[in-house]
C-alpha positions as a printed NumPy array, in Angstrom:
array([[ 82.465,  68.141,  89.211],
       [ 83.032,  72.1  ,  90.203],
       [ 86.253,  73.208,  91.597],
       [ 87.201,  74.081,  95.578],
       [ 88.244,  77.596,  96.133],
       [ 90.351,  78.593,  99.234],
       [ 89.847,  82.269,  99.978],
       [ 93.02 ,  83.702, 101.932],
       [ 94.628,  86.847, 103.006],
       [ 95.537,  88.978, 105.86 ],
       [ 92.861,  89.552, 108.58 ],
       [ 90.119,  92.535, 107.869],
       [ 91.268,  92.476, 104.235],
       [ 86.803,  91.405, 103.618],
       [ 87.343,  87.56 , 103.346],
       [ 84.341,  86.653, 105.091],
       [ 82.217,  89.421, 103.91 ],
       [ 83.167,  88.078, 100.273],
       [ 82.857,  84.328, 101.349],
       [ 79.358,  85.529, 103.013],
       [ 78.225,  87.282,  99.201],
       [ 79.   ,  84.811,  97.546],
       [ 77.139,  82.183,  99.371],
       [ 74.515,  84.408, 100.504],
       [ 74.686,  82.952, 103.591],
       [ 76.05 ,  84.964, 106.787],
       [ 77.84 ,  81.66 , 108.268],
       [ 81.155,  83.196, 108.503],
       [ 81.287,  86.187, 111.287],
       [ 82.373,  89.051, 109.349],
       [ 83.752,  91.129, 112.255],
       [ 86.772,  94.038, 112.799],
       [ 89.234,  91.4  , 114.164],
       [ 91.587,  88.88 , 113.524],
       [ 90.711,  85.186, 113.34 ],
       [ 87.056,  85.906, 113.546],
       [ 87.027,  82.911, 111.331],
       [ 88.235,  80.11 , 113.782],
       [ 86.989,  76.82 , 111.914],
       [ 86.738,  77.323, 107.652],
       [ 83.661,  77.725, 106.932],
       [ 82.537,  75.808, 103.894],
       [ 79.839,  77.162, 101.229],
       [ 78.686,  75.783,  97.836],
       [ 77.217,  78.231,  94.939],
       [ 75.315,  77.423,  92.013],
       [ 77.473,  78.341,  88.894],
       [ 75.361,  81.16 ,  86.938],
       [ 75.251,  80.211,  83.399],
       [ 72.638,  81.794,  81.143],
       [ 73.476,  79.137,  78.242],
       [ 71.472,  76.519,  80.826],
       [ 68.234,  78.537,  81.209],
       [ 67.993,  78.893,  77.096],
       [ 68.657,  75.315,  76.907],
       [ 66.041,  74.41 ,  79.642],
       [ 63.243,  76.687,  77.785],
       [ 63.546,  74.959,  74.46 ],
       [ 63.102,  71.791,  75.912],
       [ 60.453,  72.752,  78.457],
       [ 63.062,  70.441,  80.882],
       [ 61.082,  70.893,  84.269],
       [ 64.169,  71.369,  86.173],
       [ 67.388,  73.06 ,  86.043],
       [ 70.204,  72.257,  87.852],
       [ 73.108,  74.247,  87.458],
       [ 76.794,  72.959,  88.679],
       [ 78.058,  73.838,  91.593],
       [ 81.4  ,  75.167,  93.125],
       [ 82.524,  75.037,  96.467],
       [ 84.289,  78.081,  98.331],
       [ 86.48 ,  77.473, 101.712],
       [ 86.77 ,  80.809, 103.659],
       [ 89.89 ,  80.454, 105.629],
       [ 90.926,  82.541, 108.581],
       [ 93.601,  85.074, 108.284],
       [ 97.175,  84.315, 108.176],
       [ 99.577,  86.468, 109.687],
       [103.078,  87.41 , 109.815],
       [104.83 ,  84.259, 111.112],
       [102.132,  81.686, 110.424],
       [104.268,  79.311, 108.737],
       [106.056,  78.786, 112.345],
       [102.854,  78.711, 114.13 ],
       [102.119,  82.635, 114.787],
       [ 98.341,  83.657, 115.148],
       [ 96.502,  80.107, 113.983],
       [ 98.894,  79.4  , 111.235],
       [ 99.392,  75.652, 111.005],
       [ 95.772,  74.82 , 111.496],
       [ 94.938,  77.07 , 108.415],
       [ 98.426,  76.182, 106.064],
       [ 96.967,  72.671, 106.357],
       [ 93.071,  74.072, 104.989],
       [ 94.707,  75.778, 102.316],
       [ 96.205,  72.345, 101.012],
       [ 92.924,  70.956, 100.656],
       [ 92.032,  73.282,  98.221],
       [ 91.852,  73.213,  94.239],
       [ 92.951,  76.965,  94.158],
       [ 93.646,  79.841,  95.96 ],
       [ 91.47 ,  83.011,  95.681],
       [ 93.825,  85.801,  97.416],
       [ 91.661,  88.648,  98.547],
       [ 93.922,  91.917,  99.093],
       [ 92.7  ,  95.244, 100.807],
       [ 92.711,  97.952,  98.093],
       [ 90.381,  99.84 , 100.   ],
       [ 91.064, 103.043, 102.69 ],
       [ 88.915, 103.145, 105.693],
       [ 90.141, 104.565, 109.208],
       [ 86.918, 102.378, 110.966],
       [ 88.235,  98.974, 109.47 ],
       [ 91.825,  98.827, 110.945],
       [ 94.912,  97.062, 108.956],
       [ 96.783,  94.161, 110.778],
       [100.084,  95.688, 109.512],
       [ 98.96 ,  99.341, 110.158],
       [ 98.822, 100.899, 106.349],
       [ 97.419, 100.041, 103.07 ],
       [ 99.855,  98.036, 100.742],
       [ 98.363,  95.61 ,  98.596],
       [101.927,  94.48 ,  97.248],
       [103.295,  94.433, 100.56 ],
       [100.137,  92.085, 101.556],
       [100.619,  89.764,  98.849],
       [104.052,  89.376,  99.872],
       [103.403,  88.362, 103.49 ],
       [101.203,  85.661, 102.579],
       [103.422,  84.422,  99.718],
       [106.072,  84.346, 101.75 ],
       [104.606,  82.383, 104.836],
       [103.377,  79.778, 102.099],
       [106.868,  79.677, 100.308],
       [108.489,  79.278, 103.968],
       [106.231,  76.568, 104.845],
       [106.856,  74.672, 101.183],
       [110.643,  75.041, 102.025],
       [110.187,  73.264, 105.717],
       [107.737,  70.457, 104.055],
       [110.129,  69.673, 101.26 ],
       [113.662,  69.807, 103.119],
       [112.131,  67.518, 105.519],
       [111.53 ,  64.866, 102.71 ],
       [115.101,  65.096, 101.32 ],
       [117.291,  62.756, 103.243],
       [114.555,  59.703, 102.822],
       [113.883,  60.224,  99.021],
       [117.594,  60.804,  98.572],
       [117.901,  57.065,  99.721],
       [115.078,  55.445,  98.361],
       [116.511,  57.171,  94.639],
       [119.632,  55.687,  95.314],
       [118.416,  52.275,  95.577],
       [116.858,  52.523,  92.314],
       [113.523,  53.721,  93.519],
       [112.346,  55.423,  89.772],
       [109.136,  57.673,  91.571],
       [111.486,  58.593,  94.528],
       [114.212,  59.9  ,  91.728],
       [111.508,  61.289,  89.724],
       [109.654,  63.26 ,  92.891],
       [113.653,  64.306,  94.054],
       [114.473,  66.039,  90.999],
       [110.656,  67.888,  91.235],
       [111.62 ,  68.905,  94.626],
       [115.298,  70.15 ,  93.625],
       [113.464,  72.056,  91.199],
       [111.072,  73.659,  93.558],
       [113.845,  73.944,  96.048],
       [115.419,  76.552,  93.74 ],
       [112.611,  78.919,  93.05 ],
       [111.231,  78.504,  96.58 ],
       [114.611,  79.706,  97.816],
       [114.774,  82.41 ,  95.222],
       [111.422,  83.869,  96.705],
       [109.586,  82.424,  93.93 ],
       [106.107,  80.415,  93.959],
       [106.453,  76.335,  93.223],
       [103.854,  77.039,  90.817],
       [106.194,  78.676,  88.631],
       [108.318,  75.221,  88.284],
       [108.51 ,  74.424,  84.903],
       [107.288,  70.785,  84.465],
       [106.414,  68.043,  81.379],
       [102.517,  67.14 ,  81.424],
       [103.446,  63.415,  82.845],
       [105.07 ,  65.152,  85.747],
       [102.04 ,  67.009,  86.457],
       [100.143,  64.344,  89.009],
       [103.463,  63.804,  90.939],
       [104.049,  67.73 ,  91.311],
       [100.16 ,  68.085,  92.51 ],
       [100.935,  64.884,  94.734],
       [103.531,  67.203,  96.666],
       [100.96 ,  69.136,  98.006],
       [102.883,  72.332,  97.877],
       [100.766,  75.421,  99.091],
       [102.392,  77.768,  96.226],
       [101.735,  75.225,  93.707],
       [ 98.208,  75.995,  93.595],
       [ 96.871,  78.716,  91.109],
       [ 95.632,  82.239,  92.561],
       [ 93.551,  84.516,  91.542],
       [ 93.679,  87.844,  93.18 ],
       [ 90.342,  89.475,  94.474],
       [ 91.065,  92.981,  94.699],
       [ 88.617,  94.397,  97.439],
       [ 87.658,  98.094,  96.641],
       [ 85.489, 100.852,  98.045],
       [ 82.021, 101.172,  96.567],
       [ 83.233, 104.086,  94.48 ],
       [ 85.619, 101.87 ,  92.647],
       [ 83.686,  98.589,  91.968],
       [ 83.439,  99.016,  88.565],
       [ 87.008,  99.968,  87.292],
       [ 89.282,  99.555,  90.599],
       [ 91.226, 102.182,  92.166],
       [ 95.176, 102.634,  91.872],
       [ 96.014,  99.87 ,  94.777],
       [ 94.02 ,  97.393,  92.388],
       [ 96.186,  98.378,  89.057],
       [ 99.074,  97.75 ,  91.605],
       [ 97.846,  94.055,  92.223],
       [ 96.288,  93.923,  88.185],
       [100.227,  94.17 ,  87.255],
       [101.758,  92.155,  89.816],
       [ 99.034,  89.221,  88.559],
       [100.366,  89.645,  85.049],
       [103.981,  89.835,  85.431],
       [103.335,  86.397,  87.446],
       [100.678,  84.689,  84.867],
       [ 97.982,  84.188,  87.731],
       [ 94.487,  85.975,  87.329],
       [ 92.797,  88.804,  88.745],
       [ 89.506,  90.548,  89.484],
       [ 88.184,  93.551,  90.867],
       [ 85.216,  93.458,  93.194],
       [ 83.645,  95.297,  96.252],
       [ 82.76 ,  92.889,  98.828],
       [ 80.663,  95.255, 100.711],
       [ 78.481,  95.892,  97.719],
       [ 78.552,  92.092,  96.784],
       [ 77.039,  91.469, 100.345],
       [ 74.458,  93.807,  99.914],
       [ 73.285,  92.776,  96.643],
       [ 73.479,  88.971,  97.917],
       [ 70.389,  89.702, 100.556],
       [ 68.529,  91.559,  97.802],
       [ 65.601,  89.332,  95.769],
       [ 67.193,  88.259,  92.385],
       [ 64.464,  90.354,  90.517],
       [ 65.906,  93.291,  92.446],
       [ 69.981,  92.722,  91.981],
       [ 69.647,  93.959,  88.488],
       [ 68.043,  96.884,  89.289],
       [ 70.596,  97.566,  91.978],
       [ 73.653,  96.994,  89.752],
       [ 72.085,  99.339,  87.22 ],
       [ 71.833, 101.838,  89.702],
       [ 75.51 , 101.758,  90.653],
       [ 76.762, 101.201,  87.312],
       [ 77.431,  97.398,  87.414],
       [ 77.041,  94.873,  84.386],
       [ 76.968,  91.672,  86.57 ],
       [ 78.044,  90.521,  90.035],
       [ 81.261,  89.912,  91.407],
       [ 80.554,  86.838,  91.816],
       [ 80.436,  85.725,  88.289],
       [ 83.534,  87.457,  87.24 ],
       [ 85.047,  85.556,  90.432],
       [ 83.9  ,  82.245,  88.887],
       [ 84.543,  83.163,  85.329],
       [ 88.324,  83.836,  86.226],
       [ 88.222,  80.773,  88.412],
       [ 87.378,  78.165,  85.297],
       [ 89.822,  79.945,  83.298],
       [ 92.806,  79.878,  85.967],
       [ 91.923,  76.063,  86.5  ],
       [ 90.877,  75.198,  82.45 ],
       [ 87.553,  74.081,  83.224],
       [ 84.789,  73.666,  80.647],
       [ 80.683,  73.032,  80.877],
       [ 78.893,  70.394,  78.968],
       [ 75.084,  69.718,  78.923],
       [ 72.605,  67.291,  79.391],
       [ 68.991,  68.06 ,  78.543],
       [ 65.899,  66.211,  78.627],
       [ 62.111,  67.245,  79.604],
       [ 62.79 ,  65.947,  83.14 ],
       [ 65.634,  68.394,  83.79 ],
       [ 68.295,  70.405,  82.124],
       [ 72.165,  70.191,  84.04 ],
       [ 75.472,  71.389,  83.652],
       [ 78.533,  69.914,  84.129],
       [ 81.965,  70.502,  84.676],
       [ 85.   ,  68.951,  83.111],
       [ 88.707,  69.788,  82.861],
       [ 89.61 ,  71.308,  79.669],
       [ 91.115,  68.51 ,  77.426],
       [ 88.629,  66.022,  78.705],
       [ 87.418,  63.021,  76.626],
       [ 83.901,  61.709,  76.096],
       [ 84.266,  58.463,  78.456],
       [ 85.469,  60.403,  80.966],
       [ 82.933,  63.444,  81.163],
       [ 80.376,  60.808,  80.762],
       [ 82.159,  59.1  ,  84.168],
       [ 81.153,  62.92 ,  85.787],
       [ 77.471,  61.721,  85.515],
       [ 77.882,  58.14 ,  86.607],
       [ 80.295,  55.705,  86.505],
       [ 78.878,  53.06 ,  84.626],
       [ 78.281,  55.497,  81.902],
       [ 82.432,  55.571,  81.103],
       [ 82.771,  52.079,  81.701],
       [ 80.209,  51.142,  79.415],
       [ 80.915,  54.005,  76.997],
       [ 79.825,  53.549,  73.493],
       [ 79.535,  56.516,  71.79 ],
       [ 78.179,  60.384,  72.484],
       [ 75.304,  61.987,  70.596],
       [ 76.835,  65.296,  70.639],
       [ 75.084,  69.295,  69.448],
       [ 77.042,  72.276,  69.732],
       [ 75.258,  74.86 ,  72.101],
       [ 74.652,  77.319,  68.627],
       [ 73.244,  74.395,  67.027],
       [ 71.281,  73.2  ,  69.563],
       [ 69.802,  76.731,  69.604],
       [ 69.345,  77.407,  66.33 ],
       [ 67.449,  73.989,  65.859],
       [ 65.284,  74.873,  68.649],
       [ 65.905,  71.613,  70.149],
       [ 67.462,  68.028,  69.417],
       [ 65.256,  67.152,  66.432],
       [ 66.006,  70.442,  64.467],
       [ 69.259,  70.108,  65.173],
       [ 69.349,  66.668,  63.92 ],
       [ 67.315,  67.44 ,  61.2  ],
       [ 69.931,  70.191,  60.062],
       [ 72.404,  67.841,  60.085],
       [ 73.931,  69.24 ,  63.382],
       [ 74.059,  66.318,  65.764],
       [ 77.382,  64.474,  65.492],
       [ 78.534,  60.881,  66.533],
       [ 81.808,  60.988,  68.889],
       [ 83.657,  58.211,  70.064],
       [ 86.191,  57.503,  72.795],
       [ 88.732,  59.962,  71.289],
       [ 86.362,  62.663,  71.384],
       [ 87.183,  65.633,  73.71 ],
       [ 84.559,  67.3  ,  74.733],
       [ 84.241,  71.347,  73.848],
       [ 82.711,  73.782,  76.084],
       [ 78.865,  74.192,  75.306],
       [ 78.319,  70.498,  74.294],
       [ 74.392,  69.29 ,  74.397],
       [ 75.592,  65.442,  75.12 ],
       [ 73.29 ,  62.191,  75.453],
       [ 75.739,  59.25 ,  76.067],
       [ 75.064,  55.825,  74.826],
       [ 76.109,  53.02 ,  76.887],
       [ 76.527,  49.419,  77.253],
       [ 75.116,  48.075,  80.741]])
């Protein structure tokens, strides 16, 4: 598994340009007018992980299979979207289907690219989007109150728990705060997710800056960074224009391009790393002569459930996991060397898989 990330923002902030760069396609029409994206564009990208290449080289794997993640390019929201303005209702529904939100914020001046609000003010742009999402959540929750209250009065335990979560969410939303800030216990998380609230999604702010600010950002992006820090969100600086130019280059030329403009890595890498951290994801590997493969799981996943990501039979018949930490695999120059050095461990059903683990699952048919 990877994660599905919805790219949102006001029109003309660079969403489709970023999507095209991330997916290295021209599937989304990046044009200088609102609503050029009429249906959500969906693209899968490989998650770059140099550890996978290293493992494959050691094991002389015939094939390298990275884990993948999905980006959904959702058309630009505008003021009044929660009341159906623009193409609001359709796109608000699209946001409900994603695991996290990459909120692209315009942090550049360009007289050739119109701004739907007539001025460059990233914090005001963020407020517009957040307000529309909060209004949609308020309407959604308030519609459910009467029915749930009746069920709760009738002794329905789940209805009582849902009603409590809804009331806590409404307090925040009415104060102009997103539902993701609701304090909740781990055992309430599944029920909370089931509410389907737009503002419950983890948020990654993507500051789209001009080319000259691609390495360190600018005054606009610094405001967004501070906003993200205050609400416990993540933020990265990216120049969608540069990313789109790099995307069409052969891999061997991309590094030269980055070096020439003083960048250490692709913006895609920063987006993925921030997204993984945001969602609490980790990677484990399976390695052999046929293939070296990366798998993504949620931090805290136990060995049987990690095995189930590969195949449900592996989880059902789980016996043990032969486990080698990435550094130990590299130091031992493979499984045999790690075993000889005493670095191969046999882990049972309670083992929590760590990022970078190289695993071989034993299971009963």
